[in-house]
PDB file of C-alpha atoms in Angstrom:
ATOM      1  CA  UNK A   1     -11.198  12.879  21.809  1.00 46.00           C
ATOM      2  CA  UNK A   2     -11.534  16.006  19.661  1.00 51.00           C
ATOM      3  CA  UNK A   3     -13.174  13.959  16.915  1.00 46.00           C
ATOM      4  CA  UNK A   4     -15.672  12.643  19.433  1.00 49.00           C
ATOM      5  CA  UNK A   5     -16.471  16.193  20.463  1.00 44.00           C
ATOM      6  CA  UNK A   6     -16.836  17.147  16.810  1.00 57.00           C
ATOM      7  CA  UNK A   7     -19.492  14.438  16.436  1.00 66.00           C
ATOM      8  CA  UNK A   8     -17.546  12.138  14.118  1.00 73.00           C
ATOM      9  CA  UNK A   9     -17.598   8.667  15.728  1.00 74.00           C
ATOM     10  CA  UNK A  10     -16.498   6.956  12.502  1.00 77.00           C
ATOM     11  CA  UNK A  11     -13.343   9.054  12.269  1.00 79.00           C
ATOM     12  CA  UNK A  12     -12.640   8.385  15.940  1.00 80.00           C
ATOM     13  CA  UNK A  13     -13.094   4.621  15.417  1.00 82.00           C
ATOM     14  CA  UNK A  14     -10.721   4.722  12.424  1.00 85.00           C
ATOM     15  CA  UNK A  15      -8.196   6.679  14.446  1.00 87.00           C
ATOM     16  CA  UNK A  16      -8.293   4.067  17.208  1.00 88.00           C
ATOM     17  CA  UNK A  17      -7.800   1.265  14.682  1.00 92.00           C
ATOM     18  CA  UNK A  18      -4.869   3.216  13.213  1.00 93.00           C
ATOM     19  CA  UNK A  19      -3.411   3.440  16.704  1.00 94.00           C
ATOM     20  CA  UNK A  20      -3.825  -0.312  17.204  1.00 95.00           C
ATOM     21  CA  UNK A  21      -2.036  -0.891  13.882  1.00 94.00           C
ATOM     22  CA  UNK A  22       0.832   1.380  14.945  1.00 95.00           C
ATOM     23  CA  UNK A  23       1.103  -0.347  18.321  1.00 95.00           C
ATOM     24  CA  UNK A  24       1.298  -3.759  16.627  1.00 95.00           C
ATOM     25  CA  UNK A  25       3.959  -2.466  14.241  1.00 92.00           C
ATOM     26  CA  UNK A  26       5.972  -1.108  17.146  1.00 93.00           C
ATOM     27  CA  UNK A  27       5.758  -4.454  18.947  1.00 93.00           C
ATOM     28  CA  UNK A  28       3.361  -3.477  21.732  1.00 95.00           C
ATOM     29  CA  UNK A  29       0.512  -5.995  21.453  1.00 92.00           C
ATOM     30  CA  UNK A  30      -0.909  -5.010  24.859  1.00 93.00           C
ATOM     31  CA  UNK A  31      -1.305  -1.358  23.830  1.00 94.00           C
ATOM     32  CA  UNK A  32      -2.815  -2.529  20.526  1.00 94.00           C
ATOM     33  CA  UNK A  33      -5.375  -4.613  22.424  1.00 92.00           C
ATOM     34  CA  UNK A  34      -6.312  -1.560  24.515  1.00 92.00           C
ATOM     35  CA  UNK A  35      -6.760   0.552  21.373  1.00 91.00           C
ATOM     36  CA  UNK A  36      -8.934  -2.159  19.811  1.00 90.00           C
ATOM     37  CA  UNK A  37     -11.175  -2.336  22.876  1.00 89.00           C
ATOM     38  CA  UNK A  38     -11.599   1.455  22.722  1.00 86.00           C
ATOM     39  CA  UNK A  39     -12.638   1.400  19.054  1.00 82.00           C
ATOM     40  CA  UNK A  40     -16.396   1.279  18.819  1.00 72.00           C
ATOM     41  CA  UNK A  41     -18.114   0.008  15.713  1.00 69.00           C
ATOM     42  CA  UNK A  42     -19.682   2.660  13.448  1.00 64.00           C
ATOM     43  CA  UNK A  43     -23.437   2.633  13.598  1.00 60.00           C
ATOM     44  CA  UNK A  44     -24.559   0.876  10.403  1.00 63.00           C
ATOM     45  CA  UNK A  45     -24.209   0.194   6.720  1.00 61.00           C
ATOM     46  CA  UNK A  46     -21.299  -0.848   4.555  1.00 60.00           C
ATOM     47  CA  UNK A  47     -18.943   1.209   6.665  1.00 73.00           C
ATOM     48  CA  UNK A  48     -19.709  -1.012   9.679  1.00 78.00           C
ATOM     49  CA  UNK A  49     -18.740  -4.121   7.704  1.00 81.00           C
ATOM     50  CA  UNK A  50     -15.460  -2.595   6.569  1.00 85.00           C
ATOM     51  CA  UNK A  51     -14.710  -1.476  10.111  1.00 87.00           C
ATOM     52  CA  UNK A  52     -15.395  -4.957  11.463  1.00 88.00           C
ATOM     53  CA  UNK A  53     -13.134  -6.583   8.867  1.00 91.00           C
ATOM     54  CA  UNK A  54     -10.304  -4.234   9.768  1.00 93.00           C
ATOM     55  CA  UNK A  55     -10.905  -4.701  13.504  1.00 93.00           C
ATOM     56  CA  UNK A  56     -10.840  -8.502  13.142  1.00 94.00           C
ATOM     57  CA  UNK A  57      -7.614  -8.363  11.120  1.00 96.00           C
ATOM     58  CA  UNK A  58      -5.961  -6.281  13.835  1.00 96.00           C
ATOM     59  CA  UNK A  59      -7.333  -8.492  16.618  1.00 95.00           C
ATOM     60  CA  UNK A  60      -5.934 -11.561  14.850  1.00 96.00           C
ATOM     61  CA  UNK A  61      -2.539  -9.875  14.557  1.00 96.00           C
ATOM     62  CA  UNK A  62      -2.658  -9.210  18.314  1.00 96.00           C
ATOM     63  CA  UNK A  63      -3.635 -12.857  18.945  1.00 96.00           C
ATOM     64  CA  UNK A  64      -0.649 -13.977  16.858  1.00 96.00           C
ATOM     65  CA  UNK A  65       1.579 -12.194  19.361  1.00 94.00           C
ATOM     66  CA  UNK A  66      -0.193 -13.596  22.409  1.00 92.00           C
ATOM     67  CA  UNK A  67      -0.580 -16.975  24.068  1.00 92.00           C
ATOM     68  CA  UNK A  68      -1.426 -19.971  21.909  1.00 93.00           C
ATOM     69  CA  UNK A  69      -4.690 -20.472  23.825  1.00 91.00           C
ATOM     70  CA  UNK A  70      -6.374 -17.553  22.010  1.00 88.00           C
ATOM     71  CA  UNK A  71      -5.308 -18.501  18.512  1.00 95.00           C
ATOM     72  CA  UNK A  72      -8.016 -21.042  17.739  1.00 94.00           C
ATOM     73  CA  UNK A  73     -10.771 -18.507  18.336  1.00 94.00           C
ATOM     74  CA  UNK A  74      -8.865 -15.890  16.333  1.00 95.00           C
ATOM     75  CA  UNK A  75      -8.515 -18.306  13.406  1.00 96.00           C
ATOM     76  CA  UNK A  76     -12.259 -18.977  13.430  1.00 95.00           C
ATOM     77  CA  UNK A  77     -12.943 -15.236  13.587  1.00 94.00           C
ATOM     78  CA  UNK A  78     -10.729 -14.371  10.622  1.00 95.00           C
ATOM     79  CA  UNK A  79     -12.091 -17.183   8.457  1.00 94.00           C
ATOM     80  CA  UNK A  80     -15.654 -16.107   9.256  1.00 93.00           C
ATOM     81  CA  UNK A  81     -14.831 -12.495   8.428  1.00 92.00           C
ATOM     82  CA  UNK A  82     -13.184 -13.473   5.135  1.00 91.00           C
ATOM     83  CA  UNK A  83     -16.342 -15.352   4.227  1.00 88.00           C
ATOM     84  CA  UNK A  84     -18.542 -12.386   5.115  1.00 86.00           C
ATOM     85  CA  UNK A  85     -16.699  -9.809   3.018  1.00 82.00           C
ATOM     86  CA  UNK A  86     -18.692  -8.019   0.382  1.00 69.00           C
ATOM     87  CA  UNK A  87     -17.558  -7.995  -3.243  1.00 69.00           C
ATOM     88  CA  UNK A  88     -15.009  -5.315  -4.057  1.00 66.00           C
ATOM     89  CA  UNK A  89     -13.218  -5.440  -0.717  1.00 84.00           C
ATOM     90  CA  UNK A  90      -9.889  -6.636  -2.115  1.00 88.00           C
ATOM     91  CA  UNK A  91      -7.677  -4.541   0.220  1.00 91.00           C
ATOM     92  CA  UNK A  92      -9.612  -5.764   3.266  1.00 93.00           C
ATOM     93  CA  UNK A  93      -9.527  -9.322   1.988  1.00 93.00           C
ATOM     94  CA  UNK A  94      -5.753  -9.050   1.542  1.00 94.00           C
ATOM     95  CA  UNK A  95      -5.411  -7.660   5.063  1.00 95.00           C
ATOM     96  CA  UNK A  96      -7.482 -10.486   6.540  1.00 96.00           C
ATOM     97  CA  UNK A  97      -5.428 -13.115   4.701  1.00 96.00           C
ATOM     98  CA  UNK A  98      -2.217 -11.401   5.816  1.00 96.00           C
ATOM     99  CA  UNK A  99      -3.442 -11.474   9.426  1.00 97.00           C
ATOM    100  CA  UNK A 100      -4.384 -15.150   9.041  1.00 97.00           C
ATOM    101  CA  UNK A 101      -0.895 -15.765   7.633  1.00 97.00           C
ATOM    102  CA  UNK A 102       0.681 -14.124  10.714  1.00 96.00           C
ATOM    103  CA  UNK A 103      -1.491 -16.225  12.998  1.00 97.00           C
ATOM    104  CA  UNK A 104      -0.605 -19.425  11.141  1.00 96.00           C
ATOM    105  CA  UNK A 105       3.110 -18.589  11.304  1.00 96.00           C
ATOM    106  CA  UNK A 106       2.833 -17.951  15.056  1.00 96.00           C
ATOM    107  CA  UNK A 107       0.968 -21.258  15.425  1.00 95.00           C
ATOM    108  CA  UNK A 108       3.548 -23.136  13.333  1.00 95.00           C
ATOM    109  CA  UNK A 109       0.796 -24.153  10.888  1.00 95.00           C
ATOM    110  CA  UNK A 110       2.843 -24.168   7.701  1.00 93.00           C
ATOM    111  CA  UNK A 111       0.007 -25.310   5.432  1.00 93.00           C
ATOM    112  CA  UNK A 112      -2.337 -22.516   6.535  1.00 95.00           C
ATOM    113  CA  UNK A 113       0.488 -19.962   6.455  1.00 95.00           C
ATOM    114  CA  UNK A 114       1.283 -20.948   2.891  1.00 95.00           C
ATOM    115  CA  UNK A 115      -2.345 -20.778   1.714  1.00 94.00           C
ATOM    116  CA  UNK A 116      -2.985 -17.375   3.261  1.00 95.00           C
ATOM    117  CA  UNK A 117       0.337 -16.001   2.016  1.00 96.00           C
ATOM    118  CA  UNK A 118      -0.481 -17.125  -1.524  1.00 95.00           C
ATOM    119  CA  UNK A 119      -3.981 -15.599  -1.385  1.00 94.00           C
ATOM    120  CA  UNK A 120      -2.812 -12.296   0.098  1.00 95.00           C
ATOM    121  CA  UNK A 121       0.126 -12.045  -2.289  1.00 95.00           C
ATOM    122  CA  UNK A 122      -2.101 -12.657  -5.323  1.00 94.00           C
ATOM    123  CA  UNK A 123      -4.461  -9.935  -4.170  1.00 93.00           C
ATOM    124  CA  UNK A 124      -1.592  -7.514  -3.508  1.00 93.00           C
ATOM    125  CA  UNK A 125      -0.094  -8.335  -6.923  1.00 93.00           C
ATOM    126  CA  UNK A 126      -3.408  -7.668  -8.656  1.00 92.00           C
ATOM    127  CA  UNK A 127      -3.841  -4.393  -6.754  1.00 91.00           C
ATOM    128  CA  UNK A 128      -0.353  -3.178  -7.722  1.00 92.00           C
ATOM    129  CA  UNK A 129      -0.299  -4.539 -11.288  1.00 92.00           C
ATOM    130  CA  UNK A 130      -0.709  -1.105 -12.892  1.00 92.00           C
ATOM    131  CA  UNK A 131       1.853   0.630 -10.692  1.00 93.00           C
ATOM    132  CA  UNK A 132       5.240   1.652 -12.106  1.00 94.00           C
ATOM    133  CA  UNK A 133       8.042  -0.822 -11.299  1.00 93.00           C
ATOM    134  CA  UNK A 134       9.672   1.476  -8.735  1.00 94.00           C
ATOM    135  CA  UNK A 135       6.381   1.939  -6.875  1.00 94.00           C
ATOM    136  CA  UNK A 136       5.774  -1.822  -6.872  1.00 91.00           C
ATOM    137  CA  UNK A 137       9.275  -2.353  -5.516  1.00 91.00           C
ATOM    138  CA  UNK A 138       8.692   0.182  -2.736  1.00 93.00           C
ATOM    139  CA  UNK A 139       5.329  -1.410  -1.909  1.00 92.00           C
ATOM    140  CA  UNK A 140       6.962  -4.818  -1.414  1.00 91.00           C
ATOM    141  CA  UNK A 141       9.737  -3.350   0.780  1.00 92.00           C
ATOM    142  CA  UNK A 142       7.381  -3.470   3.753  1.00 91.00           C
ATOM    143  CA  UNK A 143       8.902  -6.185   5.982  1.00 91.00           C
ATOM    144  CA  UNK A 144       5.593  -7.937   6.645  1.00 92.00           C
ATOM    145  CA  UNK A 145       4.600  -8.019   2.961  1.00 93.00           C
ATOM    146  CA  UNK A 146       8.094  -9.157   1.946  1.00 94.00           C
ATOM    147  CA  UNK A 147       8.055 -12.056   4.430  1.00 94.00           C
ATOM    148  CA  UNK A 148       4.579 -13.067   3.317  1.00 95.00           C
ATOM    149  CA  UNK A 149       5.619 -12.900  -0.327  1.00 94.00           C
ATOM    150  CA  UNK A 150       8.625 -15.097   0.429  1.00 94.00           C
ATOM    151  CA  UNK A 151       6.279 -17.697   1.928  1.00 93.00           C
ATOM    152  CA  UNK A 152       4.190 -17.537  -1.260  1.00 93.00           C
ATOM    153  CA  UNK A 153       7.304 -17.852  -3.451  1.00 92.00           C
ATOM    154  CA  UNK A 154       8.378 -20.991  -1.609  1.00 90.00           C
ATOM    155  CA  UNK A 155       4.925 -22.428  -2.319  1.00 84.00           C
ATOM    156  CA  UNK A 156       5.278 -21.585  -6.014  1.00 82.00           C
ATOM    157  CA  UNK A 157       8.613 -23.398  -6.059  1.00 79.00           C
ATOM    158  CA  UNK A 158       7.015 -26.450  -4.420  1.00 72.00           C
ATOM    159  CA  UNK A 159       3.355 -26.587  -5.524  1.00 60.00           C
ATOM    160  CA  UNK A 160       2.947 -29.965  -3.814  1.00 58.00           C
ATOM    161  CA  UNK A 161       3.238 -28.059  -0.515  1.00 51.00           C
ATOM    162  CA  UNK A 162       0.051 -26.111  -1.205  1.00 52.00           C
ATOM    163  CA  UNK A 163      -2.856 -28.225  -0.066  1.00 49.00           C
ATOM    164  CA  UNK A 164      -6.519 -27.800  -0.849  1.00 47.00           C
ATOM    165  CA  UNK A 165      -9.026 -25.874   1.256  1.00 47.00           C
ATOM    166  CA  UNK A 166      -9.846 -27.209   4.696  1.00 47.00           C
ATOM    167  CA  UNK A 167     -13.356 -25.816   5.090  1.00 46.00           C
ATOM    168  CA  UNK A 168     -16.210 -24.217   3.147  1.00 45.00           C
ATOM    169  CA  UNK A 169     -14.910 -20.675   3.674  1.00 48.00           C
ATOM    170  CA  UNK A 170     -11.486 -21.587   2.343  1.00 48.00           C
ATOM    171  CA  UNK A 171     -13.175 -23.403  -0.576  1.00 50.00           C
ATOM    172  CA  UNK A 172     -14.895 -20.161  -1.575  1.00 49.00           C
ATOM    173  CA  UNK A 173     -11.593 -18.313  -1.769  1.00 47.00           C
ATOM    174  CA  UNK A 174      -9.900 -21.081  -3.690  1.00 49.00           C
ATOM    175  CA  UNK A 175     -12.588 -20.654  -6.355  1.00 49.00           C
ATOM    176  CA  UNK A 176     -12.262 -16.839  -6.278  1.00 48.00           C
ATOM    177  CA  UNK A 177      -8.522 -16.956  -6.798  1.00 46.00           C
TER     178      UNK A 177
END
């Protein structure tokens, strides 16, 4: 509220997304959904696109923890958002793929979970490639990243389990990676 009074709606929106992320991490999907509804989109420009990508990723993570009936729409949303990302948004792209991985795991869609885990893990690996070994190790200690990486490792051990893209958006990211 203080940020709103200070005239910084972007900082307030980021703060509300941070709260949603914390609520998801603590296991309270309902509180995360409330925080997401309270987060208003910044007015315009590149910042609005980044905000929307982050909001979609968090909304998909909430959907993964909710009833199966909302997962189809969430899957469509995340794939659309991945396709709309601007160049140079590797961290956001990784976050969207990680959210799609969570959704696929919750939906028992092993093929989609594997594809998104592989994509997100490759992006994370490229982002951390220059880090010292101990920093890389600490980075991968995050439980969510470690589980996703394990899914990707299983795919590497059995490449026949990784199927091709299922739509035009997924085709684009197969070419990128």
